[in-house]
CSV table of C-alpha atoms and ligand atoms in Angstrom, one decimal:
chain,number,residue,atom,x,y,z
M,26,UNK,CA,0.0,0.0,0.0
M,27,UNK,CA,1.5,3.5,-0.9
M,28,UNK,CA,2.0,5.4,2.0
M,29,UNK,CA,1.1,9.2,1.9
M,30,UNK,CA,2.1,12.2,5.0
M,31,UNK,CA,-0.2,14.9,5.3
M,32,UNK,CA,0.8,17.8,7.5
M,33,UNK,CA,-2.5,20.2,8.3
M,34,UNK,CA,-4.6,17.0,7.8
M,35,UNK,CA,-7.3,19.1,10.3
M,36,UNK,CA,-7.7,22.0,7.8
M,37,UNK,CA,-9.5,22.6,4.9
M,38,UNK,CA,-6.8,21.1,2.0
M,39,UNK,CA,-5.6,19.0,4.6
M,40,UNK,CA,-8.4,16.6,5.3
M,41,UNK,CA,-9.3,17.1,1.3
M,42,UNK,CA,-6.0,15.4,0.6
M,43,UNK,CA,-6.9,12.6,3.4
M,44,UNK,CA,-10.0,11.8,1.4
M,45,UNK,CA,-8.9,11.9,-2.0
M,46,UNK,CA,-5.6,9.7,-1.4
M,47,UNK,CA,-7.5,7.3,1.3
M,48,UNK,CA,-10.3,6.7,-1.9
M,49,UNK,CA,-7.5,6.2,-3.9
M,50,UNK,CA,-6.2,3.5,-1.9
M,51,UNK,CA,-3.2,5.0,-0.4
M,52,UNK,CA,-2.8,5.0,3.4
M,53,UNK,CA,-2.9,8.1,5.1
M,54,UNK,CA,-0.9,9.7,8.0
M,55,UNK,CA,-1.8,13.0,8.7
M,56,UNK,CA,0.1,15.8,11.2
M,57,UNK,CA,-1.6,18.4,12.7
M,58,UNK,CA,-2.3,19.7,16.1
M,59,UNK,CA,-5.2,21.8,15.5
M,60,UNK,CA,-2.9,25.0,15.8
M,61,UNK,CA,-5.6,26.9,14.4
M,62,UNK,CA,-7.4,26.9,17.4
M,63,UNK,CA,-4.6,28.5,19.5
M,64,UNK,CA,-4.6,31.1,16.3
M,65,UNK,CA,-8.2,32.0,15.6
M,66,UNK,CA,-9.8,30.6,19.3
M,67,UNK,CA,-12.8,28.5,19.3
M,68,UNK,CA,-14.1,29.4,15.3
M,69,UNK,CA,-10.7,28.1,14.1
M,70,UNK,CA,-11.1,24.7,16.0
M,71,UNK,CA,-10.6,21.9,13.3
M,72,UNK,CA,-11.0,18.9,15.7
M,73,UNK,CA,-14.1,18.1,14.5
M,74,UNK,CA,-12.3,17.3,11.1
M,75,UNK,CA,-10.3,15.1,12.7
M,76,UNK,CA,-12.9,13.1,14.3
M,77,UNK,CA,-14.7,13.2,10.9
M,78,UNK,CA,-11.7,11.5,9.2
M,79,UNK,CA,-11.4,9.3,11.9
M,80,UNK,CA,-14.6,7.9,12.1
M,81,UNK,CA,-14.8,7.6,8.2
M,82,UNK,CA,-11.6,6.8,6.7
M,83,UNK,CA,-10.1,3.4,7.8
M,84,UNK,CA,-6.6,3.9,6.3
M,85,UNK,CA,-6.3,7.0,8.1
M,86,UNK,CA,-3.8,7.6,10.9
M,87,UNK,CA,-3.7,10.8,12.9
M,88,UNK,CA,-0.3,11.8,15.0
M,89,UNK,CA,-1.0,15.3,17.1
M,90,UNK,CA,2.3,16.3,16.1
M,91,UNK,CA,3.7,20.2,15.9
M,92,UNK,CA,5.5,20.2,12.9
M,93,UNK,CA,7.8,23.1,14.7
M,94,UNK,CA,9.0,20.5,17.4
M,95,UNK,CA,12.0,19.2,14.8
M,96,UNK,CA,13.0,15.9,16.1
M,97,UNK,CA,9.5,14.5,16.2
M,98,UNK,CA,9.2,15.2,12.3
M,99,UNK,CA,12.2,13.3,11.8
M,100,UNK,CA,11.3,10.2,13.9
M,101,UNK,CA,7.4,10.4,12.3
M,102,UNK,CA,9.0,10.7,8.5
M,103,UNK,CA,11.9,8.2,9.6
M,104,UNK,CA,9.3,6.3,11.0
M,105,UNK,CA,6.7,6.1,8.1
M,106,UNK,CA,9.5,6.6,5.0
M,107,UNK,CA,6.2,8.0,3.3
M,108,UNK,CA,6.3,7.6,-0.8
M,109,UNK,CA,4.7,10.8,-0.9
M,110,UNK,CA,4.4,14.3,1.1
M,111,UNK,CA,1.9,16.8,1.2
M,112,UNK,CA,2.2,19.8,3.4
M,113,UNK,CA,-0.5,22.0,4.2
M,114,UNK,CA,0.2,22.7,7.9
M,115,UNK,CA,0.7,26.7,8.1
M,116,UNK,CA,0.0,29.5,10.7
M,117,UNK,CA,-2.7,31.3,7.5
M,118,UNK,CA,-3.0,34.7,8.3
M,119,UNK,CA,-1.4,38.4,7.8
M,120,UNK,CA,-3.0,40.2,10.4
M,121,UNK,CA,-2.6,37.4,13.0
M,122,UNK,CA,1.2,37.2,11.6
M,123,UNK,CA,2.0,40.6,12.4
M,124,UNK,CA,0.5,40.1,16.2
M,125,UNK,CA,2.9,36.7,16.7
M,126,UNK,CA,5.6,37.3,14.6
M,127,UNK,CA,8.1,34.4,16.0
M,128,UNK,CA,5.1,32.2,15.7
M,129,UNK,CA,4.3,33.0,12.5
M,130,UNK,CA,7.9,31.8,11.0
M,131,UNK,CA,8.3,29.3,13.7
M,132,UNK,CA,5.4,27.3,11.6
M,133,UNK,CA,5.9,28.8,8.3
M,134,UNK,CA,9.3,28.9,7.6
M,135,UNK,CA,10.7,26.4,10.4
M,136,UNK,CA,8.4,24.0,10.5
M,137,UNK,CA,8.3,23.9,6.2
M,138,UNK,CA,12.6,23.6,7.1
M,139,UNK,CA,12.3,20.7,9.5
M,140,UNK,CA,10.4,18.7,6.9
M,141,UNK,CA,12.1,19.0,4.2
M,142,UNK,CA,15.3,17.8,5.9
M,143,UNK,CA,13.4,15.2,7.5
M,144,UNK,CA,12.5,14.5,4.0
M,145,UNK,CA,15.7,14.9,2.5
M,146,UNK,CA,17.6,12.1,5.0
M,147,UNK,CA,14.3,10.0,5.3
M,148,UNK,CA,12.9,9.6,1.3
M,149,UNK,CA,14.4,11.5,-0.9
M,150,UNK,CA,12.4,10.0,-3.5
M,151,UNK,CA,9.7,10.8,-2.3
M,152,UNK,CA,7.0,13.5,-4.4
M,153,UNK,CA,7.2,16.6,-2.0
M,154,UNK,CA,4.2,19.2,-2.0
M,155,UNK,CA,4.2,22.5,-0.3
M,156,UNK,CA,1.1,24.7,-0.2
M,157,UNK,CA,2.6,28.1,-0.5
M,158,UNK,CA,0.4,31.1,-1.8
M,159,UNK,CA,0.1,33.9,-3.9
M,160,UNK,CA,1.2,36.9,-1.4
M,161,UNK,CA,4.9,35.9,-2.3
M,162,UNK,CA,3.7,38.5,-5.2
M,163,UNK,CA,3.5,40.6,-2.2
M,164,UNK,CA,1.6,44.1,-3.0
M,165,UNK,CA,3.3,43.8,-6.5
M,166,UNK,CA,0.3,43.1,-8.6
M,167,UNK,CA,-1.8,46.2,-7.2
M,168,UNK,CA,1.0,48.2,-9.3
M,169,UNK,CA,-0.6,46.1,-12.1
M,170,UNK,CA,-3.2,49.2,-14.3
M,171,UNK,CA,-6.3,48.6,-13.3
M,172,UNK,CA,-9.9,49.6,-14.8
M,173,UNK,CA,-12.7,49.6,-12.3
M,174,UNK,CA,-15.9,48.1,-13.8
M,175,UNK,CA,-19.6,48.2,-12.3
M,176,UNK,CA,-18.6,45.3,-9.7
M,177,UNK,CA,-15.3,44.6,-9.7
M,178,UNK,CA,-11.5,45.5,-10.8
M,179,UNK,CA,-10.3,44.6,-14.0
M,180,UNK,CA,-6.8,43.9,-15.2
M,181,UNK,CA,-6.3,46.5,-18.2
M,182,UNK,CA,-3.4,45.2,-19.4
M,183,UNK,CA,-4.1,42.6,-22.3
M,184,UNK,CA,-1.3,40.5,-21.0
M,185,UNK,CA,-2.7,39.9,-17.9
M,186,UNK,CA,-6.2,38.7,-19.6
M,187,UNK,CA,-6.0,35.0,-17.6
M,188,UNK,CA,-4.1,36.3,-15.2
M,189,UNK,CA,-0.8,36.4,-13.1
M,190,UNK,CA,2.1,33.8,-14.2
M,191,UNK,CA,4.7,32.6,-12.3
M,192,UNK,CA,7.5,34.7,-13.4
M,193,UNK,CA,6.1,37.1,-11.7
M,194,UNK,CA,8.4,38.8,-9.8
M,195,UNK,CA,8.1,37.8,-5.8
M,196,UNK,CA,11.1,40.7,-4.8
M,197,UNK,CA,11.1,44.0,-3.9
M,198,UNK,CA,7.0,44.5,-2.4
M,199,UNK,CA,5.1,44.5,0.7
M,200,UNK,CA,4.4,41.0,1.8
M,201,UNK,CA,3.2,41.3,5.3
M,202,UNK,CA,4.9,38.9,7.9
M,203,UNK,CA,3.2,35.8,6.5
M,204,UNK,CA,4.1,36.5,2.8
M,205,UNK,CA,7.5,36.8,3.7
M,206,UNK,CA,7.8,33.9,6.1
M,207,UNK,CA,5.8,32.0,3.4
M,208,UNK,CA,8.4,33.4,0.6
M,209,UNK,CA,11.1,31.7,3.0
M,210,UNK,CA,9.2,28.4,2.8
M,211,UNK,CA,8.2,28.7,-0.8
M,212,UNK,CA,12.3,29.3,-1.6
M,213,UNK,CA,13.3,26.7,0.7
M,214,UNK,CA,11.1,24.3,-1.0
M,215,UNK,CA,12.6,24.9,-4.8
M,216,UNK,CA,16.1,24.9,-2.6
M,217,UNK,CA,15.8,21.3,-1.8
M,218,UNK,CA,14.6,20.4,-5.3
M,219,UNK,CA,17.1,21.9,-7.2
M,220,UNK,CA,19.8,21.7,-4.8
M,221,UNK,CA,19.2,17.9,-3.8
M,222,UNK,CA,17.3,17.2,-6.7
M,223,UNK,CA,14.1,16.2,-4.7
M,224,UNK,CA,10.7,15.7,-6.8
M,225,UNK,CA,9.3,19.2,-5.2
M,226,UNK,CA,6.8,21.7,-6.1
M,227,UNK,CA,5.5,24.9,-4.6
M,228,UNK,CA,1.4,25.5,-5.1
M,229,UNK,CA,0.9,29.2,-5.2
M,230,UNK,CA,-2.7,29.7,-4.3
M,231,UNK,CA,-5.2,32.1,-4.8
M,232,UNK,CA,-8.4,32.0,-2.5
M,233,UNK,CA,-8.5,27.8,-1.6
M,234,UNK,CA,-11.9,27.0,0.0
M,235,UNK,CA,-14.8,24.4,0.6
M,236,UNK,CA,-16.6,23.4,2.7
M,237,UNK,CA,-14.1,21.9,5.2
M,238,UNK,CA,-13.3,25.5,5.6
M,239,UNK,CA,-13.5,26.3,9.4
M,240,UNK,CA,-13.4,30.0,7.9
M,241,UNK,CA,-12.6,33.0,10.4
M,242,UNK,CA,-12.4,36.6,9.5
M,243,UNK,CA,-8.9,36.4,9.7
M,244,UNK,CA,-9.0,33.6,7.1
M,245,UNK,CA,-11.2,32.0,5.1
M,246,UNK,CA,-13.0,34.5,3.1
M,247,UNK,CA,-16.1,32.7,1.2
M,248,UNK,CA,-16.3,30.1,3.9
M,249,UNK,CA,-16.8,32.6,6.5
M,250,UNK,CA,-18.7,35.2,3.8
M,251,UNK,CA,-21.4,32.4,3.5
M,252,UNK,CA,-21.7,31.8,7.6
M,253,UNK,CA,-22.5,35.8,8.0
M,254,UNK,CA,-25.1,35.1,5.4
M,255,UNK,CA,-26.4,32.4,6.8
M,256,UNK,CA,-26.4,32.9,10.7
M,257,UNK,CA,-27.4,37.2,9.4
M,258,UNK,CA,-24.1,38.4,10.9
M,259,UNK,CA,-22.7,41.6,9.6
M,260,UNK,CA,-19.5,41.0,7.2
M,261,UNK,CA,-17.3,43.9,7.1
M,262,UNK,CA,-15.5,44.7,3.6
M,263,UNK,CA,-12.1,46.6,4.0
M,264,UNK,CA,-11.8,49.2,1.5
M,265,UNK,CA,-11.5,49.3,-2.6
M,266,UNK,CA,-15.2,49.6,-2.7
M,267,UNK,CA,-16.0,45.9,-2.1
M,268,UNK,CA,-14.7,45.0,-6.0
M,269,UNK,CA,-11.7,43.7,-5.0
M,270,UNK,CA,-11.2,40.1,-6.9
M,271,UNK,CA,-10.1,36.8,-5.7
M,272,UNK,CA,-9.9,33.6,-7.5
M,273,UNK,CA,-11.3,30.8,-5.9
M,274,UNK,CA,-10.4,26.8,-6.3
M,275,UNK,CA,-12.4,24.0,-4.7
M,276,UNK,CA,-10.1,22.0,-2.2
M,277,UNK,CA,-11.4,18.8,-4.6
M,278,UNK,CA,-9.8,20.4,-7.3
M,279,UNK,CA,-6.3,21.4,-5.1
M,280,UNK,CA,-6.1,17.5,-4.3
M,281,UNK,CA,-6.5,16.5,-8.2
M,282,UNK,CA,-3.5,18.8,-9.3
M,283,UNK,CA,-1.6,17.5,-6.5
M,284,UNK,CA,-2.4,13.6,-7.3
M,285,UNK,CA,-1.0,14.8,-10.6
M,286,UNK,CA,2.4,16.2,-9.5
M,287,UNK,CA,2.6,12.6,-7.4
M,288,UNK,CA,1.8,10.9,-10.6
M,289,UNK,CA,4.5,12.5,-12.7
M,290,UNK,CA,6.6,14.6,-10.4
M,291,UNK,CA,8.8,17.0,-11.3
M,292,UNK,CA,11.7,18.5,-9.8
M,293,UNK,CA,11.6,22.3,-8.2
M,294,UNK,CA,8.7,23.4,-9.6
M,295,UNK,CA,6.5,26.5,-9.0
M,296,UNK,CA,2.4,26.5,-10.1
M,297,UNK,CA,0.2,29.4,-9.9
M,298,UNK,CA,-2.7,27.3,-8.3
M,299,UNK,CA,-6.4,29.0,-8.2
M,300,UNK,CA,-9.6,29.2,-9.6
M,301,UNK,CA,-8.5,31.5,-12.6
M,302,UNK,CA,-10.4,33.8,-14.6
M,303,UNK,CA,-13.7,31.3,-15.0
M,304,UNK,CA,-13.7,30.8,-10.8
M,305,UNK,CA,-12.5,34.9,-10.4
M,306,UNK,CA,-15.2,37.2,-8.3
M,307,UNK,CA,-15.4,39.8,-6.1
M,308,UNK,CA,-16.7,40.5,-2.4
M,309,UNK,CA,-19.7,42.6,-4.1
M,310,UNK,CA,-20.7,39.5,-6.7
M,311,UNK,CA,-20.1,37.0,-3.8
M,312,UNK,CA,-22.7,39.2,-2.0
M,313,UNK,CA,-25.2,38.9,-5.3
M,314,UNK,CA,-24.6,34.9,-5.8
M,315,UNK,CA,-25.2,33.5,-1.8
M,316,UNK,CA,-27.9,36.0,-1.9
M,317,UNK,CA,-29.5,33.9,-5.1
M,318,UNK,CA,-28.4,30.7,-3.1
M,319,UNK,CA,-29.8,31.4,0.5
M,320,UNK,CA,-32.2,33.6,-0.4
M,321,UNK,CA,-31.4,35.9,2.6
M,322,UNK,CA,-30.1,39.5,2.2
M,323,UNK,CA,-26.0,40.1,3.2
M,324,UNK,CA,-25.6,42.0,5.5
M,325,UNK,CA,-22.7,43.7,5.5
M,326,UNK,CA,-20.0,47.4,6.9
M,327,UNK,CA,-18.2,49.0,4.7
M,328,UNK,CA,-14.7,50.1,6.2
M,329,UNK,CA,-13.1,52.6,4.0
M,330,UNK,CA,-9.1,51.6,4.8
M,331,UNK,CA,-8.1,47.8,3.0
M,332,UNK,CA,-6.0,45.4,4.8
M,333,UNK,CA,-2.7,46.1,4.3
M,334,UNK,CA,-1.0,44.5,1.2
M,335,UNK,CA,-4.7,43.1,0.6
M,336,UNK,CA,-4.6,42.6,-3.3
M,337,UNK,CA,-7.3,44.7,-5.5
M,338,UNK,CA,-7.4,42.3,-8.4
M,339,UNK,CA,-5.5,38.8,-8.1
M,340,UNK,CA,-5.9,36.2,-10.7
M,341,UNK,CA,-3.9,33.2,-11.0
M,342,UNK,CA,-2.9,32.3,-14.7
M,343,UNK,CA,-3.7,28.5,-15.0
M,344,UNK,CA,-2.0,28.0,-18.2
M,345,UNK,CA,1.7,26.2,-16.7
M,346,UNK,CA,-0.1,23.8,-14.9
M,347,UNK,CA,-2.5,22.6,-17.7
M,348,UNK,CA,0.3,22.5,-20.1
M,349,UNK,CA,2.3,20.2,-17.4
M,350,UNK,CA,-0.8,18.2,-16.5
M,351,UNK,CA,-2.8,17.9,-19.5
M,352,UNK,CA,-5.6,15.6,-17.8
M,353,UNK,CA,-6.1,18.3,-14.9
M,354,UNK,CA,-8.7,21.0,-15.2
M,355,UNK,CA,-11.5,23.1,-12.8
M,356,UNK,CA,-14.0,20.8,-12.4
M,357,UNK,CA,-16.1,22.5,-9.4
M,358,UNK,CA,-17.2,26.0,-10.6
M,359,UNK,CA,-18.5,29.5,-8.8
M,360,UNK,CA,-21.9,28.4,-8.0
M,361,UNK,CA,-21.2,24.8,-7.2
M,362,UNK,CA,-18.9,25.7,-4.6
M,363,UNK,CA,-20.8,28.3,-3.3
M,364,UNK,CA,-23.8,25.7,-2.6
M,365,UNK,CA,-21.5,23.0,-1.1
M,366,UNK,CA,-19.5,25.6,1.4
M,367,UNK,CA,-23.7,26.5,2.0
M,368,UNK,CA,-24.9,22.8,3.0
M,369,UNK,CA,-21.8,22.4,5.2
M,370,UNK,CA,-22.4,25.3,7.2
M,371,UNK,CA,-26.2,24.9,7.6
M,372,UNK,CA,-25.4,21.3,8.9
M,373,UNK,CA,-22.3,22.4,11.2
M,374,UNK,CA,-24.2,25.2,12.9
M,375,UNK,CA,-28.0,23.3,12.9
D,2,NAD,N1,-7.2,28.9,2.3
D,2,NAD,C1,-6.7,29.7,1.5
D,2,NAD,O1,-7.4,30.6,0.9
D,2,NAD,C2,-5.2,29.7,1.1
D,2,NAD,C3,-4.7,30.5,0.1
D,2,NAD,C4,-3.4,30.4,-0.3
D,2,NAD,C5,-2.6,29.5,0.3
D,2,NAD,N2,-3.0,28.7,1.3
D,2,NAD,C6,-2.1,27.8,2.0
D,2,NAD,O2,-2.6,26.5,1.9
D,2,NAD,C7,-2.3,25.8,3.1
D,2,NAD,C8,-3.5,25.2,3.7
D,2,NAD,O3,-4.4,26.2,4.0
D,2,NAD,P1,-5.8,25.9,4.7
D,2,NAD,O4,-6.8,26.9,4.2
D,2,NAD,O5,-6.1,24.4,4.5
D,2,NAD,O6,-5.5,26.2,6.2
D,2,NAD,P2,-6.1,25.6,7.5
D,2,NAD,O7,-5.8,26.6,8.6
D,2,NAD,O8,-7.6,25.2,7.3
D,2,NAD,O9,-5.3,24.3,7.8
D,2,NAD,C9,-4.0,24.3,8.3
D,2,NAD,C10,-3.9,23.2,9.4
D,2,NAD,O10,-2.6,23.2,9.9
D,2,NAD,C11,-2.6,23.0,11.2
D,2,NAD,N3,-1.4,23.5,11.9
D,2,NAD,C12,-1.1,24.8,12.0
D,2,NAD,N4,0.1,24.9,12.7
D,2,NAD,C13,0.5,23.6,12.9
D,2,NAD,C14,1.7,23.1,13.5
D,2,NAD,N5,2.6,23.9,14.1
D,2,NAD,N6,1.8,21.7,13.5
D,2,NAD,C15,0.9,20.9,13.0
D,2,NAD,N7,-0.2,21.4,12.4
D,2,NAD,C16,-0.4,22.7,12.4
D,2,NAD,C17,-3.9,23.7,11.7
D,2,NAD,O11,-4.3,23.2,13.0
D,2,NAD,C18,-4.8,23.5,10.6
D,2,NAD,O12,-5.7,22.3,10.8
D,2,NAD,C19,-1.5,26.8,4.0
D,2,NAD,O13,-0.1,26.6,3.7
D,2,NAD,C20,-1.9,28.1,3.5
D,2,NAD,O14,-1.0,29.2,3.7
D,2,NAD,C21,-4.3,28.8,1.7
C-alpha cells in the first residue's frame, strides 16, 4: 500500500487530501495539532475534522504532532518513510502574523525547514508538495493598471487577460509577515529540489476554500462570507469599494492537481494554483450569488481603509499547470462551490 504524509490533515486542503488519497487506496498519515485553534480561538477549531476522518476513513492515521517540534518530524518521516508528502500545515494569516511574529515563521518557515530535511535524509524519492500562496507577489500586482468596472476590478493590461504567471516577480513588495515567512518556505522548497534534486513543487494559491473551511475573519473569506449570510451576521468589507477580486479553487480540485504532481513529479517546480479567470469574483458579486443561493439579504459594513497589502485584483494564470498536466482542469465552478461551502455550514451550525 503507498503510503502518503499529510501535514495540516485538520484543515480545509488537509483533510481534502486525506480523502482523495484514502479513496485512492493509499494509506494516510496525517500531522496536525489543531494550531488553528490557538490562532483563531474557538471558530478556528478543526478537531471536528479530525474526528470526521477518523470515524470515516479506515486507512487513516492521525499523530497530534507540531510540525515546529524538529525531532518528532524526523522520527514520524523516519518512521513512516512515506512515498509521498503533502504539506499544508501553516499559521494562515497576515493580520494574525503581524501580532505573533516568532510564531508565524516558527510554523511557516521552520516548520516547512524541518520537513524537508526530514525528508531529504528519510525519502528522498519521495514527491514533496508544499502549499505556499500567492502573497509571495506581495503588493506587486496592485502596481498592475487597473480599470474599475460596475462590480469589480479589472486587469487593463491585455497581457494579464488569464491572469498572473509565475514569473512574476516575488522581490522588492510588501508582503506582510506571513508572505515573507511564506516566501522563506516557498524558496526553501525549490532549494531542496534543485539543490538535492528532490521531486518538489511549490502550489501558489489564490483564494483555496470548501466546505471543510472552518473560515474566520482572519481567514477564510467565502467560507466565513457564506456563515455571516447564513447565521445574518454583519461581514465587514475593508476598502477598494467591495470589488476587490479573488480567484477561488475547490479543495477537490487542489487535491487532483496534487495527485498529478505525485503521478508524474517534477523537480523544483513553481504552479500558480487558483480558480483562474472562470472561478474569479469579487466580495460585491459574492454578495449577489449567496444572496440567489440562501435567499437571505448580506448584510454587511463598509470600512473605508483595506488590509494592508490586501490585493485589488489577483488572478492566477492557470495555463503552466494545464500544459504540465494535461488531464487536470477546474472541475467545481462558482456556483457549485458556493452551494456546497452552504450545505456544510447549515449542517455544522443546525
Ligand atoms: N485557504 C486559502 O485561501 C489559502 C490560500 C493560499 C494558500 N493557502 C495555504 O494553503 C495551506 C493550507 O491552508 P488551509 O486553508 O487548509 O489552512 P487551515 O488553517 O484550514 O489548515 C491548516 C492546518 O494546519 C494545522 N497546523 C497549524 N500549525 C501547525 C503546527 N505547528 N503543527 C501541525 N499542524 C499545524 C492547523 O491546525 C490546521 O488544521 C497553507 O499553507 C496556506 O498558507 C491557503
Amino acid at each position: 500500500m503507498r503510503k502518503l504524509l499529510v501535514t495540516g490533515s485538520s484543515g480545509l486542503i488537509g483533510s481534502e487530501v486525506v480523502t482523495f488519497f484514502s479513496s485512492d487506496g493509499w494509506e494516510v498519515n496525517g500531522v496536525d495539532n489543531n494550531m488553528r485553534k490557538d490562532f483563531f480561538g474557538a471558530q478556528g477549531d478543526t478537531s471536528w475534522n479530525c474526528d470526521r476522518l477518523q470515524e470515516r476513513i479506515k486507512a487513516f492515521r492521525h499523530h497530534e504532532v507540531d510540525i515546529r517540534d524538529r525531532s518528532r518530524v524526523l522520527d514520524i518521516v523516519t518512521e513512516i518513510r512515506p512515498d509521498a508528502i503533502v504539506h499544508t500545515a501553516a499559521q494562515p494569516s497576515h493580520d494574525l502574523a503581524a501580532l505573533r511574529p516568532f510564531d508565524d515563521f516558527d510554523v511557516n518557515a521552520v516548520g516547512t525547514l524541518n520537513l524537508l530535511e526530514a525528508a531529504r535524509r528519510a525519502c528522498p524519492e519521495a514527491p514533496f508538495v508544499h502549499m505556499s500562496t500567492n502573497k509571495v507577489y506581495g503588493d506587486a500586482p496592485n502596481r498592475l493598471n487597473l480599470v474599475e468596472k460596475e462590480t469589480r476590478w479589472e486587469y487593463a493590461d491585455p497581457e494579464y487577460a488569464n491572469g498572473i504567471k509565475e514569473s512574476f516577480s516575488i522581490d522588492n513588495s510588501m508582503h506582510s509577515l506571513f508572505g515573507a515567512s511564506k516566501v522563506a518556505a516557498d524558496v526553501l522548497v525549490q532549494e531542496y529540489g534543485r539543490y538535492f534534486q528532490i521531486p518538489t513543487c511549490c502550489l501558489r494559491g489564490g483564494c483555496l476554500t470548501g466546505p471543510n473551511h472552518s473560515g474566520v475573519e482572519l481567514h477564510g473569506f467565502l467560507s466565513y462570507l457564506v456563515r455571516c449570510n447564513l447565521e445574518g451576521r454583519t461581514y465587514k468589507v475593508f476598502g477598494y469599494k467591495g470589488k476587490q477580486v479573488r480567484d477561488n479553487i475547490h479543495s477537490f480540485d487542489v487535491a487532483q492537481f496534487m495527485d498529478q504532481f505525485i503521478q508524474a513529479p517534477r523537480v523544483a517546480e513553481v504552479y500558480n494554483l487558483g480558480g483562474g479567470r472562470d472561478n474569479s469574483i469579487s466580495i460585491l458579486e459574492a454578495f449577489n450569488l449567496i444572496e440567489q443561493i440562501s435567499g437571505k439579504k448580506m448584510s454587511h459594513e463598509y470600512i473605508d481603509q483595506n488590509r494592508k497589502g490586501d490585493h485589488i485584483c489577483y488572478i492566477s494564470d492557470l495555463s503552466k499547470m494545464r500544459a504540465h498536466y494535461p488531464k487536470w482542469d477546474i472541475t467545481k465552478d462558482l456556483r457549485a462551490t458556493f452551494v456546497e461551502i452552504y450545505k456544510s455550514w447549515y449542517q455544522r451550525t443546525a
